[in-house]
N, CA, C and O atoms as a MOPAC input file, in Angstrom:
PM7 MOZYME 1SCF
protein

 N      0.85000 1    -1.17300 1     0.00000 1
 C      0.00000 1     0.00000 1     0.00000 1
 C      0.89500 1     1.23500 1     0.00000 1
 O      1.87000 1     1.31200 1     0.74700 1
 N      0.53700 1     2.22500 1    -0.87400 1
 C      1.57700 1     3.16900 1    -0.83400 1
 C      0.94300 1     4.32500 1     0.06500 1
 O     -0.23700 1     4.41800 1     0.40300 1
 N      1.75000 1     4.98400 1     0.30200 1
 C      2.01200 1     6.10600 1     1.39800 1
 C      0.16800 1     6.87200 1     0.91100 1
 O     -0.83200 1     7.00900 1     1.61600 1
 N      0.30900 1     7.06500 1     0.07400 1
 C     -0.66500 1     7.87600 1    -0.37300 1
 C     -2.59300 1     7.01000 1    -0.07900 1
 O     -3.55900 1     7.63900 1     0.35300 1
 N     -2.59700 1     6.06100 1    -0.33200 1
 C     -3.61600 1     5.34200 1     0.21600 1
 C     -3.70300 1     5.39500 1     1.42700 1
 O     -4.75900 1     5.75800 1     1.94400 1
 N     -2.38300 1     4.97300 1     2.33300 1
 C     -2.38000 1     4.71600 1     3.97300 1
 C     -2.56000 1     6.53200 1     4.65400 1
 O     -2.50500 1     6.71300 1     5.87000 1
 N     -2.75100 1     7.62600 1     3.75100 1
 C     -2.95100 1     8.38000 1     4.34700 1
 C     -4.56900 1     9.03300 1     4.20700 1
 O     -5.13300 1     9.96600 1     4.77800 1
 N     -4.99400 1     8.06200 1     3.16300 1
 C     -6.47800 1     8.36600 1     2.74500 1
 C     -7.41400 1     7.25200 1     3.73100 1
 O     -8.60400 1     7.32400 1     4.03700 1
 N     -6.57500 1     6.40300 1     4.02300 1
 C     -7.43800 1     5.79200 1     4.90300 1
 C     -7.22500 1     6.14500 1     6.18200 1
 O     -8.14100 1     5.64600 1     6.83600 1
 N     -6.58500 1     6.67100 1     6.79500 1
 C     -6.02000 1     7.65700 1     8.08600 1
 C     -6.90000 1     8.69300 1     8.31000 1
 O     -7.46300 1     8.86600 1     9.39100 1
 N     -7.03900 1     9.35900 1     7.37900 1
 C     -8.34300 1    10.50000 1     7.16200 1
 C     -9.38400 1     9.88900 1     7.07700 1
 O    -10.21400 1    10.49600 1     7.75300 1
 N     -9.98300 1     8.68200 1     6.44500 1
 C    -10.95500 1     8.18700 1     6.67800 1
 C    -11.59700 1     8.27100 1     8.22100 1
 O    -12.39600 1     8.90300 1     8.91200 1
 N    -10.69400 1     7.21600 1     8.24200 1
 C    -10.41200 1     6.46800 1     9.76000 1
 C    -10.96400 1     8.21700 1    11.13900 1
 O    -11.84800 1     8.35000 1    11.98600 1
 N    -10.00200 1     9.00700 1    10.69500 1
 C    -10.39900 1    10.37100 1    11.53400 1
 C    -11.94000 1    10.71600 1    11.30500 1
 O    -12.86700 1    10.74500 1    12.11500 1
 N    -11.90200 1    10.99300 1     9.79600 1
 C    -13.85600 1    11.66200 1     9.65800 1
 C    -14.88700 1    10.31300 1    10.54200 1
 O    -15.87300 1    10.52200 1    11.24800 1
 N    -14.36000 1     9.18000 1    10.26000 1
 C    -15.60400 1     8.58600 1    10.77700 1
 C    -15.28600 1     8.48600 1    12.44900 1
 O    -16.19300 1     7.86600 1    13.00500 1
 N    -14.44300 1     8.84800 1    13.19300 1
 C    -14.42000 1     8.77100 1    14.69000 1
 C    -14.60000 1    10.26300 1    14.91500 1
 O    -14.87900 1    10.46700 1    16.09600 1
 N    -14.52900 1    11.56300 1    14.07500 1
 C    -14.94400 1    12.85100 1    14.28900 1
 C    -16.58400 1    12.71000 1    14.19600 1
 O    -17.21100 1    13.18800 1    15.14100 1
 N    -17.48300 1    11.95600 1    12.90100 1
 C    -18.49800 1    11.49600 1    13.24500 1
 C    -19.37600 1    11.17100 1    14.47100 1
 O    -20.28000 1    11.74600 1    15.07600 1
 N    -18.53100 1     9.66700 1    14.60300 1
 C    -19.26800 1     9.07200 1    15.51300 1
 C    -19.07600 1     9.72300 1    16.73400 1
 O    -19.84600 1     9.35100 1    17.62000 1
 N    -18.21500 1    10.64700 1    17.05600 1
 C    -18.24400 1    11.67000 1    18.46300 1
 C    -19.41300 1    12.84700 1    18.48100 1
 O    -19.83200 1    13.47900 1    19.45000 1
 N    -19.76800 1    12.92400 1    17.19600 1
 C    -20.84000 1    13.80900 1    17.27800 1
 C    -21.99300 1    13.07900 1    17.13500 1
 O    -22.92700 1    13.54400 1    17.78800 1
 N    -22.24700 1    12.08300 1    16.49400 1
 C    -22.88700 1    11.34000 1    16.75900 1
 C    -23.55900 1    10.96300 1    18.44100 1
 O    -24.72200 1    10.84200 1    18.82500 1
 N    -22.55500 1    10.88200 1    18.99600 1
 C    -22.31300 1    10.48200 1    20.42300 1
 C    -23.43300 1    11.15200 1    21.25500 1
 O    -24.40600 1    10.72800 1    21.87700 1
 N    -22.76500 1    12.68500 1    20.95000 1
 C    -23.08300 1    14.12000 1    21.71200 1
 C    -25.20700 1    13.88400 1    21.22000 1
 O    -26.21400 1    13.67900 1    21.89800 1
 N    -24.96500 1    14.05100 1    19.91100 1
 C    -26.31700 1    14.18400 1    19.84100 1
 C    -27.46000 1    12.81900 1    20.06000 1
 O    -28.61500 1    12.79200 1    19.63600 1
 N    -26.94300 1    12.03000 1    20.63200 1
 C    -27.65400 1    10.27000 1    21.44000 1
 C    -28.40600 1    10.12300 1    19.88800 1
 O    -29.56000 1    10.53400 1    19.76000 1
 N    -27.64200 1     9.48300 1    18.67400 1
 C    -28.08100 1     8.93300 1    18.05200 1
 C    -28.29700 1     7.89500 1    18.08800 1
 O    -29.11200 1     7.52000 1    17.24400 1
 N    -27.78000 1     6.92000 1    18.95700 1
 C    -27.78200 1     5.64900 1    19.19700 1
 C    -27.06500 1     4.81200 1    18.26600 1
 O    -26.96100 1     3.61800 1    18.54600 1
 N    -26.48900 1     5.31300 1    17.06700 1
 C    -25.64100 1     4.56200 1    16.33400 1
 C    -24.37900 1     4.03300 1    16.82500 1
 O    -23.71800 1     4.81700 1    17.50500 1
 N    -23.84400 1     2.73000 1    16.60300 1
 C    -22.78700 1     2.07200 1    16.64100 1
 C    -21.89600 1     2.94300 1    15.15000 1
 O    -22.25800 1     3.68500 1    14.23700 1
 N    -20.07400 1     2.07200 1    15.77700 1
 C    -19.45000 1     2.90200 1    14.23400 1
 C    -19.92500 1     2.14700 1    13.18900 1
 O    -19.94400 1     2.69700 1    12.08800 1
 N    -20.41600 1     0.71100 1    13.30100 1
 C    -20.32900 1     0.40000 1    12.17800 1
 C    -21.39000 1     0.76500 1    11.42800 1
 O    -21.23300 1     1.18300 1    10.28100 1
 N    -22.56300 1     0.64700 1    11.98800 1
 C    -24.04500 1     1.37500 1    11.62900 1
 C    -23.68800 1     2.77500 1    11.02600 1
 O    -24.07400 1     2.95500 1     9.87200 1
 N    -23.05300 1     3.72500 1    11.59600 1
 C    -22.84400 1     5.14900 1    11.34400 1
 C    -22.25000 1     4.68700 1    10.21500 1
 O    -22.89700 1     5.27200 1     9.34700 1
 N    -21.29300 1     3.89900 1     9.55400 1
 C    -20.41300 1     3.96100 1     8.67700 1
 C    -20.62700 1     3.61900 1     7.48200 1
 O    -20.16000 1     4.30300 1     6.57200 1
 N    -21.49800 1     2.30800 1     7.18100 1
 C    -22.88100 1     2.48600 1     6.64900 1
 C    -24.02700 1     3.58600 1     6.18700 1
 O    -24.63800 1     3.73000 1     5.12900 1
 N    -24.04400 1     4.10200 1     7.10100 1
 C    -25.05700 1     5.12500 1     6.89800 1
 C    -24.10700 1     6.17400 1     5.64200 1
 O    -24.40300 1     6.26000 1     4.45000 1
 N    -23.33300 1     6.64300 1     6.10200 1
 C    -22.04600 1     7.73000 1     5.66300 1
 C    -22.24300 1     6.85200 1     4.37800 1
 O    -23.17500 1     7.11100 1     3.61700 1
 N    -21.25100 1     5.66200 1     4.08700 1
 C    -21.65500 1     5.22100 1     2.22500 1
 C    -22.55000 1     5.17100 1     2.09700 1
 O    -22.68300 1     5.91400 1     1.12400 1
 N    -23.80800 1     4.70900 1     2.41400 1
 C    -25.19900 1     4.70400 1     1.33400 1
 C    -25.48400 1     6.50300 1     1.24300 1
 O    -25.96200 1     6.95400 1     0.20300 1
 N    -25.19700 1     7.30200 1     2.24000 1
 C    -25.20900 1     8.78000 1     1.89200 1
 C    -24.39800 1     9.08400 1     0.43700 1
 O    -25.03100 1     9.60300 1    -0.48200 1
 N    -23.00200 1     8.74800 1     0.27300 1
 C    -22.47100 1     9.18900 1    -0.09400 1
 C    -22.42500 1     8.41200 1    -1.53700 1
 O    -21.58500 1     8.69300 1    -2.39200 1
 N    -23.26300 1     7.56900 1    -1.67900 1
 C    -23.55100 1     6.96600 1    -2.72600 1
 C    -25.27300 1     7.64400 1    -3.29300 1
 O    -26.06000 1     7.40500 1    -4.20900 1
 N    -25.23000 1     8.18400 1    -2.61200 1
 C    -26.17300 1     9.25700 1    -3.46300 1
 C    -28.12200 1     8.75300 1    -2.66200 1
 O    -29.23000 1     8.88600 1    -3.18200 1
 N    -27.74800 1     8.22700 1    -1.36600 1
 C    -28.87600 1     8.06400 1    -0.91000 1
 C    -29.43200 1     9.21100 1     0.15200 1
 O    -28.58900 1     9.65400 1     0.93300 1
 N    -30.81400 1     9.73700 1     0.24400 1
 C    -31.55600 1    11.25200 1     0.63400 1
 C    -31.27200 1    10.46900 1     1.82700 1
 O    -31.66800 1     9.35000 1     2.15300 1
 N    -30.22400 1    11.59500 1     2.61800 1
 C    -30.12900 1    11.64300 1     4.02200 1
 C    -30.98000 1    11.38300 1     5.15700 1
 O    -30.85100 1    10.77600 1     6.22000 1
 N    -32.64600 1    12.58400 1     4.11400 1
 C    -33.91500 1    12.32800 1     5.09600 1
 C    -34.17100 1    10.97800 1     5.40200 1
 O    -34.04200 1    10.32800 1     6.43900 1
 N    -34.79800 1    10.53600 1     3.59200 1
 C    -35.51300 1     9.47500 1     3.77700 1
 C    -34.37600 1     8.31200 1     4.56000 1
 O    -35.08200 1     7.42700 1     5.04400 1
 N    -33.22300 1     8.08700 1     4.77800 1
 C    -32.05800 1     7.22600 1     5.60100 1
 C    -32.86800 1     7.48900 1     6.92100 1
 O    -33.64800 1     6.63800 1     7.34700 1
 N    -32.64000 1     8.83300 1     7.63300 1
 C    -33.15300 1     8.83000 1     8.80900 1
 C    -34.63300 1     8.24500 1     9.03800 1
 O    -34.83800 1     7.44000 1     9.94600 1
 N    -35.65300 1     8.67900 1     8.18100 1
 C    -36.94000 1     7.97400 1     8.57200 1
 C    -36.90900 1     6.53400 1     8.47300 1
 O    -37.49600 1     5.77200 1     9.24100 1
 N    -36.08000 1     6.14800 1     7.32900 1
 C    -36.14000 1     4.34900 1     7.30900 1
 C    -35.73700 1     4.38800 1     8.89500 1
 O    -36.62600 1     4.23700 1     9.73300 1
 N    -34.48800 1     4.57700 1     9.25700 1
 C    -33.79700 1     4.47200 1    10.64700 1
 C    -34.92400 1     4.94900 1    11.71700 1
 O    -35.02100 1     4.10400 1    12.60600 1
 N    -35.63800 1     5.83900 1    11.86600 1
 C    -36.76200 1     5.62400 1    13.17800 1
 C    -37.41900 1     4.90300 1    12.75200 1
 O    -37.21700 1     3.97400 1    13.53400 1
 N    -38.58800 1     4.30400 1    11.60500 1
 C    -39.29800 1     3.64200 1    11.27600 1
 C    -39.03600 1     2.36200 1    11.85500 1
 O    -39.86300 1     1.75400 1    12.53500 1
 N    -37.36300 1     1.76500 1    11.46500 1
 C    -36.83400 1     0.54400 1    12.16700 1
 C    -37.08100 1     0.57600 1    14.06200 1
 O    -37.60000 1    -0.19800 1    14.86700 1
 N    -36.57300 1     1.55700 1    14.13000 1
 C    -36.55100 1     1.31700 1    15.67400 1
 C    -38.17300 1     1.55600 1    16.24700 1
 O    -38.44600 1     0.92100 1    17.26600 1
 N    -38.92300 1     2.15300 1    15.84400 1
 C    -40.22500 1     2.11300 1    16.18600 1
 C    -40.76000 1     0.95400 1    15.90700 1
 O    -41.75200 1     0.82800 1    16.62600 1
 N    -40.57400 1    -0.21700 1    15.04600 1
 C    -41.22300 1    -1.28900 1    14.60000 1
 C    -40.55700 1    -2.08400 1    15.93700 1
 O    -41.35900 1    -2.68500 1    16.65200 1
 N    -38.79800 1    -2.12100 1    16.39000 1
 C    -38.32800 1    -2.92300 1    17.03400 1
 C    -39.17900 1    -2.28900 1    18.49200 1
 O    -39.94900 1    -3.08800 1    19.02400 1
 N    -39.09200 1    -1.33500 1    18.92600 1
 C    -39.74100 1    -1.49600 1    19.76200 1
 C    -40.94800 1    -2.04000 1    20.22000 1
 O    -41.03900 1    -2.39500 1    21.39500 1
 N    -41.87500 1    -2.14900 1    19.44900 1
 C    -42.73600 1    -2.55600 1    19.29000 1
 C    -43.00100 1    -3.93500 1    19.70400 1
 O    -43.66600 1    -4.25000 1    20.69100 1
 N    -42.31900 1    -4.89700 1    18.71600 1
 C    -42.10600 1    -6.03800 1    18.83800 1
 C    -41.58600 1    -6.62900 1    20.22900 1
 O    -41.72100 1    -7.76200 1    20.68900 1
 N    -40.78100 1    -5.20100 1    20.89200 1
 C    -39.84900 1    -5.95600 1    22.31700 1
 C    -41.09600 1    -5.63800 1    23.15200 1
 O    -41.40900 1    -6.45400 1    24.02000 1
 N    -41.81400 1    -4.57500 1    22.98600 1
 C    -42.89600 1    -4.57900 1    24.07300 1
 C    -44.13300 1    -6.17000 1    23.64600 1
 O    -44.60800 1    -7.02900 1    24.38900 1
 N    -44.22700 1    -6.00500 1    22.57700 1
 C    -44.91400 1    -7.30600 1    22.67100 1
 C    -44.63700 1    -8.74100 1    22.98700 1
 O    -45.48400 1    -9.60200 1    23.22500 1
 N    -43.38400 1    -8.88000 1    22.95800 1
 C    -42.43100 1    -9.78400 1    23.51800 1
 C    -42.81300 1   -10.20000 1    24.78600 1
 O    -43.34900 1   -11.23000 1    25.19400 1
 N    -42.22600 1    -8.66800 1    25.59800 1
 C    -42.49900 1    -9.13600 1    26.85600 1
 C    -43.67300 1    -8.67000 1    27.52300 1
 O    -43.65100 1    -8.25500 1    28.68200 1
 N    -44.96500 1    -8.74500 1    26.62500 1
 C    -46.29600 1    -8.61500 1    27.57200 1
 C    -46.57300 1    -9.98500 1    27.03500 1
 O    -47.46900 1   -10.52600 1    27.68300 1
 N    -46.19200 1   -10.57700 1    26.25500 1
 C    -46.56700 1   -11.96000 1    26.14900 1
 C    -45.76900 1   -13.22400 1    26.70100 1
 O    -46.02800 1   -14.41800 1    26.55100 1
 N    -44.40600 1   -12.42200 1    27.59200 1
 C    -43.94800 1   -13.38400 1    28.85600 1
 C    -42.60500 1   -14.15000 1    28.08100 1
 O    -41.93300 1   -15.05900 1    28.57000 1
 N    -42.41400 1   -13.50300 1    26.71000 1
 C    -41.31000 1   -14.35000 1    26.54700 1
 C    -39.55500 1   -13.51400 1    26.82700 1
 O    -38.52800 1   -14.18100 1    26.70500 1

């Protein structure tokens, strides 16, 4: 790997832990790898919004399911 890659992935490596610290601050609840994910399908040309609504939509369905979970004792 030449110098020049190992410093593009160094900067990588920085934006996505400058991320996920703001991430942090604002209790997104994302993991890095989730966040990192998110960042390529953004950057592959997917609407930021509609990312975030899929992303509550998910967690509103999971919740859901965990409350029904455990009113049904399992």
């Amino acid at each position: 790997m030449s110098s020049k890659d190992s410093d593009r992935i160094t900067a990588a490596q920085q934006t996505l832990d400058t991320l996920f610290d703001i991430s942090q601050l604002l209790n997104t609840q994302l993991d890095k790898e989730t966040l990192a994910t998110c960042v390529g399908m953004i950057e592959s040309g997917v609407n930021p919004e509609a990312l975030a609504a899929v992303i509550q939509e998910l967690r509103r369905e999971a919740a859901a399911l965990n409350a029904q979970n455990t009113s049904d004792g399992r």
